[in-house]
Structure formats: C-alpha cells, structure tokens
Amino acid sequence: MLNLNDPTLLKTASYIDGRWLITDNQIPVINPANGQELVSICDADVEDANRAVEAAHRALPQWSALSAQQRANLLRNLFQLMMQHQDDLAQILTLEQGKTFAEAKGEIAYGASFIEWFAEEGKRIYGDVIPAPSSDKQIIVLKQPIGVVSAITPWNFPNAMISRKAAAALAAGCTFVVRPATQTPLSAMAMAELTHRAGFPPGVFNLIVGKDSQGLGSVLTQHPHVAKFTFTGSTGVGKKLIAQCATSVKRVSMELGGNAPFIVFDDADIDEAVQGALASKYRNSGQTCVCTNRILVQKGVYAQFCEKFIEETAKLKLGAGMDADSHIGPMINAKAANDVDELVQQSIDQGAVLKLGGTTTSQGPNYYLPTVLTNVSNDMPIASNEIFGPVSPIIQFEEESEVIELANATEYGLAAYFYSRDVGRIFRVAKALEFGMVGINEGAISNAAAPFGGMKQSGNGREGSRYGLDDYLEIKYLCLGGLNNT
Ligand code: SIN
C-alpha cells in the first residue's frame, strides 16, 4: 500500500477550473505488481469534459496576456514542487504503473526537467522582422499562443508524457486539458494538485479522467474551442484521432508507435553496444515507444554479441517495482504479457531460437521474463510488430547496405540506434536511417534539450527542445504599410 510523506498528494478525481470533481461512479486503479485494487477514482463523463474545455477557454485571455516571466515563475514553482515530492510521486507512479521505484524516480526528474526547460524557453519566443518587397512596407512576424490545447496521454510514462506536453503549452501561453490513461490516473492527479499549489490560475491546467474513451476523446478532438490536439500512444489510435481532428481542422501533433532497430557493426565496441542495448531494450520492461525493438548484428561479431548480451540479460531480476532489488517490473496487465508471448511463440514456430525467458513467472500473469531470441529474421512477427515488452530478437546481417534496408523496412520511424567507430559509416548510416531520432554509440537518447519525435507513421511534431514550442504557437504576419507617407 501507499506510504506517502505527504498523503494529500493522493487525489482520486478530475480537476476542472481549479476544483476537484467528485462523482458517484468509480473506476478501480489496479496495482500491476499484485493485481489488487490500489484505490478507486471518480469517473468523469462527456459533460465534464465539455466543462473542462470551456474552463480552459475562459482562462485563456488572462493566461496568454501574462508575461513570459510571470508564466515562467509559476512553472518554476511547479518544477520545484515536483522535485521536492519526487519520492512520493515516484511511489504513486510505481504502484499504478509497475516500473521500478528507481525508474519512477528517474521519470519524475525527467518530467520535471521539461517544466524547467520550458519555463526558460518560453522567454525566447522570438518574432521576426523581414525586409519587404517595397520601401513603404515593413513585414513583422509575431508568434502567439495557439489557444486551448487538449491532450491524451498514455499509461507507460504517466508523469513525463503529461509534463512534456503541458510545459510547452503553458509556457507558450496556451491553456491545457489532459485526459490521462485510466490505468494510471493517480500520477496525473498528483500533478494537478501540484499545479494548484504552484499557483496556476483556475482553468489553466485541467484534468479529465473517465472510462468513456470514445466520448471524452470526441470532446477533446472536436470541441470548437480546442485549437490544438496532442497525443502520445499507438499509431492505430492516433490515426482515428487525427481523422476526428480533421472535421474542424485542428492543429495536431502525434507521438505514435515505433519499431526501433539497434544495429551493431563489426567495428563497434561490443561491451558498449551490449550496455546500450540493455538500457534501451529493458527500460520500463520494454514498454516504451523508443525502446529497441530489433537488434541487428553484423556477422563478424554476432556470436560474441549474443553471448555477452544473453549473459547480461540473465542477470536482470524481475520483481515488484517497490522491491529494492528488482531491475525490471511487471507489465501493465496480463493482456499485455499475453500479447508479447503470442509474438514470441509465433516467431519460435517460424524458426527463432529461444535463448532466455519466453514465459511469465509464478509471481503472476503480468511478470514476463526478460527474453532473448536468436536466428530471427526481419519479417518474423517479433521483429515486424512493435513488441512493447521485454523481448530482444537478434537478427544477423552481412552488409551495411543490407542493414539500412532492413532497418527502414517498417512503417514506423521513431528511434533507431547503431554502434560503430568508423566516422564515415557514422555519417552515412545516420543520414540513411528514416527515423526522427538516432542514437549513435548511445542507448539513452531522451532528454528535455533534444527534439523528441518521429517520421513516417510514428507521428509528427517535436516535443522538448527549442523546437517543442513551435507546435503551440501561431505565426502571425503583420504587413505595416504607408511608411513613405509624410
Ligand atoms: C514514450 O515511450 O512514448 C516516451 C519515451 C521517452 O520519452 O523516452
């Protein structure tokens, strides 16, 4: 059970216009570590979602009129509160999501880093002055907040995926309504509580939690007062939401699925590559869009890499997230573990060789062992689908041109990784990979300063970095004429 230093961080309701919305209908929140109910929360409906958008709309004029410094002061308060309550926030996160406490603490720091980053970056929303085609005119470019932003966020990073979107939106002068995943609402509610304590005016940050995903989704994608919609989740759901947004031509940004290749060339430092692959593959039990999905190893180092990687993977201890000695936590639920197992078993039927894992444990149906498959080919289900679980399929290749083709043979284009010490190859391969983010001799690429986002069906727009504000701003062109009149 929860053992918080500040028990008032545990909230169980939506937060609209600066108030908690208590309803009779309840939704259970399940702890993935033991399958038991952690707490039950209030279920909000379509009417409540409409009220949340309207509150954001009412709050917009005052919020957007504040100076960037005034908004930055509130964002900094929020950053400090998040870091001050890091342990409590991490505990809430682990108990509702499953990842280890150490990883959850890392996620809180990661989420807070976006708040800090955009508190600063909001002060640098520069416009432009452009030479006009005639001397009696002046062209001026202003950047203005786009308006009310709505968001739907996933269960795999219940804090950071909200922070990354909210920080940019709020710093740009937009107001915000978010619907978090119903599996992991408590982190979002704790965040709403901290926005309240930080001093954000009512209606600037709103949170709507309810199980009517279609109804709430329709409000967030179609309400006339919503100017921009942002989503992190699967490509399949993303496509439907884009279609809904099209009816009123909303600005959208999408951070969707991935199928990240992790390429190890003959000239790589193999020990470094093994460590990079472990970090990138098993983060959050493999339930991460940028996780390594397929490991492609050149023939000359295939045996050596496989041996070391299997040896290191075997050391990872699977256990409840709150157990101090666990390296990997349970998956979000039994269905997620079953889906992963299906991909594993289908690929074994097609000739993949199981070297490690490949099953759940007596700890419960959510506990899927870190798994390694060799003799995999790129068209097997375990390599062609987004796994979203702790499974490492290893594929052998011979030539650089061959591996580029294999790596790009996917509809996804989020993240890719490769290990090489040849500087010519590094530039050739980095340019040829059709992915929005490329880790070169590095398995951990996510941070607030970097532009996070994908190509192809992995989505559009960038989050974090100096580019992260662009999606929340309108460019307005002013043509100032009559300048030669005396
Ligand atoms: C994700 O899985 O969608 C986000 C992971 C990250 O920010 O690194």
Short mmCIF file of C-alpha atoms and ligand atoms in Angstrom, two decimals:
data_model
loop_
_atom_site.label_atom_id
_atom_site.label_comp_id
_atom_site.label_asym_id
_atom_site.label_seq_id
_atom_site.Cartn_x
_atom_site.Cartn_y
_atom_site.Cartn_z
CA MET A 1 0.00 0.00 0.00
CA LEU A 2 0.93 3.64 -0.27
CA ASN A 3 3.18 5.11 2.35
CA LEU A 4 3.49 8.76 1.37
CA ASN A 5 5.28 11.53 3.25
CA ASP A 6 2.51 13.81 2.02
CA PRO A 7 -0.70 11.72 1.82
CA THR A 8 -2.62 14.69 0.37
CA LEU A 9 -0.84 14.08 -2.95
CA LEU A 10 -3.10 11.09 -3.44
CA LYS A 11 -6.11 12.52 -5.26
CA THR A 12 -8.92 10.49 -6.81
CA ALA A 13 -10.84 12.91 -9.03
CA SER A 14 -10.72 15.05 -12.15
CA TYR A 15 -9.56 18.63 -11.73
CA ILE A 16 -11.57 21.23 -13.64
CA ASP A 17 -11.41 25.01 -13.32
CA GLY A 18 -9.34 24.75 -10.14
CA ARG A 19 -11.72 22.30 -8.40
CA TRP A 20 -11.83 18.56 -7.79
CA LEU A 21 -14.85 16.90 -9.35
CA ILE A 22 -16.37 14.26 -7.10
CA THR A 23 -18.70 11.78 -8.84
CA ASP A 24 -20.55 8.67 -7.66
CA ASN A 25 -19.32 6.39 -10.43
CA GLN A 26 -15.97 4.90 -9.58
CA ILE A 27 -13.15 3.25 -11.55
CA PRO A 28 -10.70 0.90 -9.81
CA VAL A 29 -6.97 1.55 -10.19
CA ILE A 30 -5.09 -1.75 -10.18
CA ASN A 31 -1.55 -2.30 -8.93
CA PRO A 32 0.19 -4.33 -11.69
CA ALA A 33 2.55 -5.85 -9.11
CA ASN A 34 -0.20 -7.87 -7.40
CA GLY A 35 -3.39 -7.37 -9.41
CA GLN A 36 -5.10 -5.78 -6.41
CA GLU A 37 -7.13 -2.60 -6.29
CA LEU A 38 -5.00 0.29 -5.11
CA VAL A 39 -7.76 2.84 -4.84
CA SER A 40 -10.88 3.81 -6.77
CA ILE A 41 -11.29 7.11 -8.58
CA CYS A 42 -14.21 9.26 -9.77
CA ASP A 43 -15.39 8.64 -13.33
CA ALA A 44 -15.98 11.85 -15.30
CA ASP A 45 -18.22 11.99 -18.38
CA VAL A 46 -18.65 13.91 -21.62
CA GLU A 47 -20.40 16.83 -19.92
CA ASP A 48 -17.45 17.16 -17.55
CA ALA A 49 -15.05 17.11 -20.50
CA ASN A 50 -17.02 19.91 -22.14
CA ARG A 51 -16.81 21.89 -18.90
CA ALA A 52 -13.06 21.35 -18.75
CA VAL A 53 -12.59 22.73 -22.28
CA GLU A 54 -14.84 25.68 -21.50
CA ALA A 55 -12.86 26.43 -18.34
CA ALA A 56 -9.65 26.39 -20.38
CA HIS A 57 -11.27 28.69 -22.92
CA ARG A 58 -12.33 31.17 -20.21
CA ALA A 59 -8.87 31.16 -18.64
CA LEU A 60 -7.08 31.74 -21.94
CA PRO A 61 -7.23 35.55 -22.31
CA GLN A 62 -5.70 36.23 -18.90
CA TRP A 63 -3.13 33.45 -19.10
CA SER A 64 -1.92 34.39 -22.56
CA ALA A 65 -1.69 38.05 -21.51
CA LEU A 66 0.81 37.29 -18.72
CA SER A 67 4.44 38.00 -19.47
CA ALA A 68 6.68 35.03 -20.25
CA GLN A 69 8.48 35.76 -16.97
CA GLN A 70 5.23 35.53 -14.98
CA ARG A 71 4.41 32.18 -16.56
CA ALA A 72 8.00 31.04 -16.01
CA ASN A 73 7.72 31.84 -12.29
CA LEU A 74 4.73 29.51 -11.93
CA LEU A 75 6.39 26.79 -14.00
CA ARG A 76 9.48 27.04 -11.81
CA ASN A 77 7.28 26.67 -8.70
CA LEU A 78 5.85 23.51 -10.26
CA PHE A 79 9.31 22.17 -11.10
CA GLN A 80 10.45 22.73 -7.52
CA LEU A 81 7.35 21.08 -6.06
CA MET A 82 7.81 18.05 -8.30
CA MET A 83 11.42 17.61 -7.22
CA GLN A 84 10.54 18.25 -3.56
CA HIS A 85 7.94 15.46 -3.74
CA GLN A 86 9.95 13.22 -6.06
CA ASP A 87 9.82 10.18 -3.75
CA ASP A 88 6.07 10.39 -3.18
CA LEU A 89 5.35 10.97 -6.86
CA ALA A 90 7.60 8.03 -7.75
CA GLN A 91 5.84 5.77 -5.27
CA ILE A 92 2.43 6.65 -6.72
CA LEU A 93 3.82 6.03 -10.20
CA THR A 94 5.33 2.64 -9.37
CA LEU A 95 2.20 1.41 -7.64
CA GLU A 96 -0.14 2.28 -10.51
CA GLN A 97 2.21 1.58 -13.44
CA GLY A 98 4.57 -1.18 -12.33
CA LYS A 99 8.04 0.19 -13.20
CA THR A 100 10.72 0.00 -10.52
CA PHE A 101 10.93 2.76 -7.92
CA ALA A 102 14.36 3.79 -9.25
CA GLU A 103 12.95 4.13 -12.77
CA ALA A 104 9.92 6.00 -11.42
CA LYS A 105 12.18 8.48 -9.62
CA GLY A 106 14.01 8.92 -12.91
CA GLU A 107 10.72 9.57 -14.68
CA ILE A 108 9.72 12.26 -12.16
CA ALA A 109 13.07 14.01 -12.68
CA TYR A 110 12.65 13.59 -16.45
CA GLY A 111 9.10 15.02 -16.32
CA ALA A 112 10.20 17.92 -14.09
CA SER A 113 13.08 18.70 -16.46
CA PHE A 114 10.54 19.62 -19.19
CA ILE A 115 8.82 22.01 -16.80
CA GLU A 116 12.15 23.65 -16.00
CA TRP A 117 13.23 23.68 -19.65
CA PHE A 118 10.08 25.35 -20.97
CA ALA A 119 9.98 27.84 -18.08
CA GLU A 120 13.17 29.18 -19.65
CA GLU A 121 12.38 28.55 -23.30
CA GLY A 122 9.06 30.43 -23.03
CA LYS A 123 11.08 33.63 -22.62
CA ARG A 124 12.65 33.09 -26.03
CA ILE A 125 9.58 33.09 -28.28
CA TYR A 126 11.15 35.48 -30.73
CA GLY A 127 9.32 37.03 -33.68
CA ASP A 128 10.93 38.38 -36.82
CA VAL A 129 11.28 41.48 -38.98
CA ILE A 130 11.55 40.72 -42.71
CA PRO A 131 12.65 43.16 -45.49
CA ALA A 132 9.54 43.95 -47.55
CA PRO A 133 9.45 43.99 -51.37
CA SER A 134 8.80 47.77 -51.37
CA SER A 135 10.16 50.58 -49.18
CA ASP A 136 6.73 51.76 -47.95
CA LYS A 137 6.13 48.48 -46.13
CA GLN A 138 7.52 46.55 -43.21
CA ILE A 139 6.88 42.85 -42.57
CA ILE A 140 6.64 41.86 -38.93
CA VAL A 141 6.18 38.30 -37.68
CA LEU A 142 4.61 37.63 -34.29
CA LYS A 143 4.33 34.28 -32.55
CA GLN A 144 1.20 33.91 -30.47
CA PRO A 145 -0.24 31.08 -28.37
CA ILE A 146 -2.44 28.85 -30.47
CA GLY A 147 -5.22 28.70 -27.84
CA VAL A 148 -6.74 25.84 -25.85
CA VAL A 149 -4.68 22.66 -26.13
CA SER A 150 -6.17 19.23 -25.42
CA ALA A 151 -4.10 16.11 -24.87
CA ILE A 152 -4.48 12.36 -24.42
CA THR A 153 -1.56 10.66 -22.72
CA PRO A 154 -0.55 7.00 -22.21
CA TRP A 155 0.00 4.72 -19.22
CA ASN A 156 3.67 3.91 -19.87
CA PHE A 157 5.03 7.31 -18.69
CA PRO A 158 2.14 8.69 -16.62
CA ASN A 159 4.07 11.72 -15.41
CA ALA A 160 6.57 12.64 -18.14
CA MET A 161 4.19 12.44 -21.11
CA ILE A 162 1.90 14.99 -19.42
CA SER A 163 4.77 17.23 -18.25
CA ARG A 164 6.36 17.30 -21.69
CA LYS A 165 3.14 18.49 -23.36
CA ALA A 166 1.80 20.71 -20.56
CA ALA A 167 5.10 22.52 -20.02
CA ALA A 168 5.38 23.58 -23.67
CA ALA A 169 1.70 24.52 -23.95
CA LEU A 170 1.63 26.56 -20.73
CA ALA A 171 4.95 28.30 -21.44
CA ALA A 172 3.65 29.30 -24.88
CA GLY A 173 0.61 30.92 -23.24
CA CYS A 174 -1.92 28.20 -24.05
CA THR A 175 -4.33 26.65 -21.56
CA PHE A 176 -4.47 22.89 -21.23
CA VAL A 177 -6.89 19.97 -20.80
CA VAL A 178 -5.49 16.47 -20.47
CA ARG A 179 -7.05 13.04 -20.37
CA PRO A 180 -4.56 10.53 -18.93
CA ALA A 181 -4.91 6.78 -19.34
CA THR A 182 -7.47 5.34 -16.91
CA GLN A 183 -4.91 2.68 -15.85
CA THR A 184 -2.60 5.38 -14.45
CA PRO A 185 -4.62 8.43 -13.38
CA LEU A 186 -3.00 8.97 -9.96
CA SER A 187 0.24 10.48 -11.25
CA ALA A 188 -1.79 12.92 -13.33
CA MET A 189 -3.96 13.81 -10.33
CA ALA A 190 -0.88 14.40 -8.16
CA MET A 191 0.43 16.67 -10.90
CA ALA A 192 -2.86 18.61 -10.95
CA GLU A 193 -2.57 19.03 -7.18
CA LEU A 194 0.94 20.45 -7.63
CA THR A 195 -0.22 22.91 -10.31
CA HIS A 196 -2.76 24.08 -7.74
CA ARG A 197 -0.09 24.51 -5.06
CA ALA A 198 2.25 26.19 -7.56
CA GLY A 199 -0.36 28.94 -8.06
CA PHE A 200 -1.66 28.33 -11.59
CA PRO A 201 -4.97 30.21 -12.00
CA PRO A 202 -8.17 28.11 -12.27
CA GLY A 203 -8.82 26.77 -15.77
CA VAL A 204 -5.20 26.92 -16.94
CA PHE A 205 -4.46 23.23 -16.23
CA ASN A 206 -7.44 20.84 -16.32
CA LEU A 207 -7.53 17.09 -15.92
CA ILE A 208 -10.38 14.86 -17.02
CA VAL A 209 -10.38 11.17 -16.10
CA GLY A 210 -13.11 8.84 -17.27
CA LYS A 211 -13.61 5.45 -18.81
CA ASP A 212 -15.73 6.67 -21.76
CA SER A 213 -12.69 6.90 -24.00
CA GLN A 214 -14.72 7.50 -27.18
CA GLY A 215 -16.92 10.19 -25.62
CA LEU A 216 -14.11 12.07 -23.90
CA GLY A 217 -11.89 11.65 -26.97
CA SER A 218 -14.59 13.18 -29.18
CA VAL A 219 -14.79 16.26 -26.96
CA LEU A 220 -11.03 16.71 -26.90
CA THR A 221 -10.67 16.30 -30.67
CA GLN A 222 -13.82 18.09 -31.83
CA HIS A 223 -14.82 20.80 -29.37
CA PRO A 224 -14.85 24.12 -31.27
CA HIS A 225 -12.86 25.82 -28.51
CA VAL A 226 -9.94 23.39 -28.82
CA ALA A 227 -7.29 24.82 -31.17
CA LYS A 228 -4.74 22.05 -30.96
CA PHE A 229 -4.75 18.38 -30.03
CA THR A 230 -1.71 16.37 -28.98
CA PHE A 231 -1.50 12.62 -28.43
CA THR A 232 1.03 10.04 -27.35
CA GLY A 233 0.00 6.44 -27.95
CA SER A 234 -0.36 3.79 -30.62
CA THR A 235 -0.35 4.54 -34.35
CA GLY A 236 -3.74 2.83 -34.76
CA VAL A 237 -5.48 5.06 -32.22
CA GLY A 238 -3.54 8.10 -33.44
CA LYS A 239 -4.92 7.70 -36.96
CA LYS A 240 -8.51 7.69 -35.66
CA LEU A 241 -7.87 10.78 -33.54
CA ILE A 242 -6.29 12.63 -36.49
CA ALA A 243 -9.43 11.85 -38.52
CA GLN A 244 -11.60 13.26 -35.73
CA CYS A 245 -9.48 16.43 -35.57
CA ALA A 246 -9.81 16.85 -39.33
CA THR A 247 -13.51 17.72 -39.03
CA SER A 248 -12.60 21.12 -37.54
CA VAL A 249 -9.05 21.35 -38.99
CA LYS A 250 -7.29 21.36 -35.63
CA ARG A 251 -3.53 21.52 -35.37
CA VAL A 252 -2.30 18.08 -34.27
CA SER A 253 0.93 16.65 -33.01
CA MET A 254 1.35 12.92 -32.65
CA GLU A 255 3.93 10.81 -30.88
CA LEU A 256 3.00 7.31 -32.02
CA GLY A 257 4.42 3.81 -32.17
CA GLY A 258 7.94 2.71 -33.01
CA ASN A 259 9.95 -0.27 -34.21
CA ALA A 260 13.48 0.79 -33.30
CA PRO A 261 16.37 -1.09 -34.92
CA PHE A 262 19.53 -1.38 -32.81
CA ILE A 263 22.43 -2.05 -35.20
CA VAL A 264 25.82 -3.37 -34.13
CA PHE A 265 28.53 -3.17 -36.79
CA ASP A 266 31.69 -5.29 -36.85
CA ASP A 267 33.78 -2.25 -35.83
CA ALA A 268 31.68 -1.44 -32.74
CA ASP A 269 32.88 -1.56 -29.15
CA ILE A 270 30.91 -4.69 -28.24
CA ASP A 271 30.83 -4.15 -24.47
CA GLU A 272 29.46 -0.63 -25.00
CA ALA A 273 26.94 -1.95 -27.51
CA VAL A 274 25.73 -4.60 -25.04
CA GLN A 275 25.25 -1.97 -22.33
CA GLY A 276 23.47 0.36 -24.76
CA ALA A 277 21.15 -2.41 -25.91
CA LEU A 278 20.28 -3.39 -22.34
CA ALA A 279 19.49 0.22 -21.41
CA SER A 280 17.42 0.84 -24.50
CA LYS A 281 15.60 -2.50 -24.54
CA TYR A 282 14.57 -3.12 -20.96
CA ARG A 283 13.62 0.43 -19.87
CA ASN A 284 10.13 0.24 -18.39
CA SER A 285 10.04 -3.52 -19.16
CA GLY A 286 10.25 -2.72 -22.86
CA GLN A 287 7.01 -0.72 -22.74
CA THR A 288 8.49 2.39 -24.33
CA CYS A 289 7.96 3.77 -27.84
CA VAL A 290 11.68 4.40 -28.32
CA CYS A 291 12.75 1.01 -26.91
CA THR A 292 14.94 -1.17 -29.07
CA ASN A 293 12.59 -3.49 -30.94
CA ARG A 294 15.06 -5.48 -33.11
CA ILE A 295 18.79 -6.00 -32.61
CA LEU A 296 20.68 -6.37 -35.90
CA VAL A 297 24.24 -7.62 -35.52
CA GLN A 298 26.90 -7.92 -38.23
CA LYS A 299 28.12 -11.45 -38.94
CA GLY A 300 31.69 -10.94 -37.65
CA VAL A 301 30.55 -10.04 -34.10
CA TYR A 302 27.20 -11.86 -33.98
CA ALA A 303 28.32 -14.77 -31.77
CA GLN A 304 30.31 -12.52 -29.42
CA PHE A 305 27.47 -10.00 -29.04
CA CYS A 306 24.82 -12.69 -28.48
CA GLU A 307 26.87 -14.43 -25.80
CA LYS A 308 27.53 -11.24 -23.83
CA PHE A 309 24.02 -9.85 -24.27
CA ILE A 310 22.39 -13.08 -23.10
CA GLU A 311 24.76 -13.25 -20.12
CA GLU A 312 23.85 -9.69 -19.06
CA THR A 313 20.12 -10.12 -19.67
CA ALA A 314 20.13 -13.23 -17.48
CA LYS A 315 21.31 -11.07 -14.55
CA LEU A 316 18.20 -8.84 -14.66
CA LYS A 317 15.91 -9.57 -11.74
CA LEU A 318 12.19 -9.42 -12.44
CA GLY A 319 10.08 -8.37 -9.46
CA ALA A 320 7.62 -5.89 -7.97
CA GLY A 321 8.60 -2.30 -8.64
CA MET A 322 8.77 -1.41 -4.94
CA ASP A 323 11.22 -4.28 -4.18
CA ALA A 324 14.64 -2.65 -3.95
CA ASP A 325 16.43 -5.48 -5.76
CA SER A 326 14.13 -5.58 -8.84
CA HIS A 327 15.68 -4.43 -12.11
CA ILE A 328 12.54 -4.95 -14.15
CA GLY A 329 8.94 -4.58 -13.02
CA PRO A 330 5.78 -6.36 -14.16
CA MET A 331 3.99 -5.41 -17.35
CA ILE A 332 0.92 -3.20 -17.11
CA ASN A 333 -1.52 -6.14 -17.22
CA ALA A 334 -1.91 -9.80 -18.20
CA LYS A 335 -3.22 -8.97 -21.67
CA ALA A 336 -0.04 -7.03 -22.44
CA ALA A 337 2.06 -10.02 -21.32
CA ASN A 338 -0.10 -12.42 -23.39
CA ASP A 339 0.22 -10.26 -26.49
CA VAL A 340 4.01 -10.28 -26.15
CA ASP A 341 4.04 -14.04 -25.58
CA GLU A 342 1.99 -14.59 -28.74
CA LEU A 343 4.61 -12.76 -30.82
CA VAL A 344 7.35 -14.83 -29.17
CA GLN A 345 5.61 -18.18 -29.73
CA GLN A 346 4.66 -17.38 -33.35
CA SER A 347 8.29 -16.46 -34.09
CA ILE A 348 9.60 -19.65 -32.44
CA ASP A 349 7.19 -21.59 -34.70
CA GLN A 350 8.81 -19.80 -37.66
CA GLY A 351 12.36 -20.78 -36.63
CA ALA A 352 13.53 -18.28 -33.99
CA VAL A 353 15.58 -19.88 -31.20
CA LEU A 354 14.61 -19.12 -27.60
CA LYS A 355 17.77 -18.46 -25.55
CA LEU A 356 16.25 -16.96 -22.42
CA GLY A 357 12.86 -16.30 -20.85
CA GLY A 358 9.86 -16.72 -23.11
CA THR A 359 7.31 -17.08 -20.33
CA THR A 360 5.61 -15.49 -17.35
CA THR A 361 6.65 -16.49 -13.83
CA SER A 362 4.90 -17.73 -10.68
CA GLN A 363 4.92 -14.08 -9.47
CA GLY A 364 1.79 -13.56 -11.58
CA PRO A 365 0.44 -13.20 -15.11
CA ASN A 366 1.95 -9.70 -15.56
CA TYR A 367 5.51 -10.86 -14.93
CA TYR A 368 7.11 -11.64 -18.30
CA LEU A 369 10.74 -12.69 -18.12
CA PRO A 370 13.43 -10.76 -19.99
CA THR A 371 13.61 -12.80 -23.17
CA VAL A 372 16.20 -13.28 -25.92
CA LEU A 373 15.55 -14.87 -29.31
CA THR A 374 18.27 -15.55 -31.88
CA ASN A 375 18.05 -16.75 -35.53
CA VAL A 376 15.38 -14.13 -36.05
CA SER A 377 14.54 -12.71 -39.47
CA ASN A 378 13.19 -9.23 -40.07
CA ASP A 379 9.80 -10.50 -41.26
CA MET A 380 9.02 -12.61 -38.19
CA PRO A 381 6.18 -11.26 -36.01
CA ILE A 382 8.59 -10.41 -33.17
CA ALA A 383 10.58 -8.11 -35.48
CA SER A 384 7.88 -6.66 -37.72
CA ASN A 385 5.49 -5.69 -34.87
CA GLU A 386 6.04 -3.20 -32.07
CA ILE A 387 6.70 -5.61 -29.17
CA PHE A 388 6.11 -3.32 -26.16
CA GLY A 389 7.62 -5.87 -23.81
CA PRO A 390 10.98 -7.17 -22.53
CA VAL A 391 11.91 -9.27 -25.58
CA SER A 392 15.10 -8.96 -27.62
CA PRO A 393 15.01 -10.55 -31.08
CA ILE A 394 18.51 -10.76 -32.61
CA ILE A 395 18.99 -10.74 -36.39
CA GLN A 396 22.25 -11.38 -38.25
CA PHE A 397 23.28 -9.28 -41.27
CA GLU A 398 26.33 -9.07 -43.56
CA GLU A 399 26.49 -5.70 -45.36
CA GLU A 400 25.91 -2.06 -44.42
CA SER A 401 23.53 -1.52 -47.36
CA GLU A 402 21.58 -4.65 -46.35
CA VAL A 403 21.08 -3.47 -42.77
CA ILE A 404 19.91 0.00 -43.84
CA GLU A 405 17.26 -1.67 -45.97
CA LEU A 406 16.23 -3.99 -43.11
CA ALA A 407 16.14 -1.13 -40.59
CA ASN A 408 13.98 1.08 -42.81
CA ALA A 409 11.60 -1.74 -43.81
CA THR A 410 8.90 -0.62 -41.38
CA GLU A 411 6.04 1.86 -41.42
CA TYR A 412 7.47 3.32 -38.22
CA GLY A 413 10.19 5.99 -37.98
CA LEU A 414 10.59 6.99 -34.34
CA ALA A 415 14.01 5.98 -32.97
CA ALA A 416 16.97 3.97 -34.22
CA TYR A 417 20.35 3.13 -32.68
CA PHE A 418 23.67 1.99 -34.07
CA TYR A 419 27.16 1.24 -32.80
CA SER A 420 30.23 1.85 -34.96
CA ARG A 421 33.62 3.53 -34.59
CA ASP A 422 34.05 4.36 -38.26
CA VAL A 423 33.37 8.07 -38.73
CA GLY A 424 32.49 7.74 -42.42
CA ARG A 425 30.00 4.99 -41.66
CA ILE A 426 28.56 7.01 -38.77
CA PHE A 427 27.54 9.84 -41.10
CA ARG A 428 26.39 7.56 -43.94
CA VAL A 429 24.19 5.43 -41.71
CA ALA A 430 22.82 8.34 -39.63
CA LYS A 431 21.65 10.06 -42.82
CA ALA A 432 20.21 6.92 -44.39
CA LEU A 433 18.08 5.85 -41.42
CA GLU A 434 14.46 7.00 -41.82
CA PHE A 435 13.92 7.75 -38.14
CA GLY A 436 13.35 11.02 -36.26
CA MET A 437 15.89 10.18 -33.54
CA VAL A 438 19.15 8.25 -33.92
CA GLY A 439 21.33 7.13 -31.02
CA ILE A 440 24.92 6.67 -32.20
CA ASN A 441 27.02 4.70 -29.71
CA GLU A 442 24.30 5.62 -27.19
CA GLY A 443 21.21 3.76 -25.97
CA ALA A 444 19.63 6.51 -23.83
CA ILE A 445 18.56 9.41 -26.05
CA SER A 446 15.64 11.09 -24.25
CA ASN A 447 16.17 14.45 -22.52
CA ALA A 448 14.47 17.85 -22.36
CA ALA A 449 17.03 19.61 -24.59
CA ALA A 450 16.56 17.22 -27.52
CA PRO A 451 13.75 17.24 -30.14
CA PHE A 452 11.68 14.11 -29.49
CA GLY A 453 9.50 12.89 -32.36
CA GLY A 454 9.15 10.62 -35.32
CA MET A 455 8.88 10.29 -39.09
CA LYS A 456 6.55 8.17 -41.25
CA GLN A 457 3.71 6.59 -39.23
CA SER A 458 5.43 7.34 -35.92
CA GLY A 459 3.83 10.77 -35.99
CA ASN A 460 4.60 14.41 -36.45
CA GLY A 461 5.72 17.39 -34.39
CA ARG A 462 8.56 17.53 -31.90
CA GLU A 463 8.44 17.66 -28.10
CA GLY A 464 11.10 19.07 -25.80
CA SER A 465 13.99 21.22 -27.07
CA ARG A 466 13.73 24.67 -28.61
CA TYR A 467 11.54 23.19 -31.34
CA GLY A 468 8.97 21.96 -28.82
CA LEU A 469 7.23 25.33 -28.56
CA ASP A 470 6.54 25.56 -32.32
CA ASP A 471 3.57 23.23 -32.10
CA TYR A 472 1.84 25.53 -29.61
CA LEU A 473 2.35 28.81 -31.49
CA GLU A 474 0.68 30.54 -34.39
CA ILE A 475 2.85 32.57 -36.73
CA LYS A 476 1.10 35.86 -37.49
CA TYR A 477 2.35 38.13 -40.28
CA LEU A 478 1.73 41.86 -39.94
CA CYS A 479 2.12 44.00 -43.06
CA LEU A 480 2.74 47.54 -41.95
CA GLY A 481 2.14 49.86 -44.94
CA GLY A 482 2.13 53.58 -45.74
CA LEU A 483 5.61 54.09 -44.33
CA ASN A 484 6.68 56.57 -47.05
CA ASN A 485 3.67 58.89 -46.45
CA THR A 486 4.72 62.15 -44.83
C1 SIN B 1 7.38 7.03 -24.95
O1 SIN B 1 7.53 5.84 -24.77
O2 SIN B 1 6.41 7.43 -25.61
C2 SIN B 1 8.28 8.11 -24.43
C3 SIN B 1 9.61 7.66 -24.01
C4 SIN B 1 10.59 8.79 -23.77
O3 SIN B 1 10.21 9.95 -23.61
O4 SIN B 1 11.78 8.50 -23.74
#
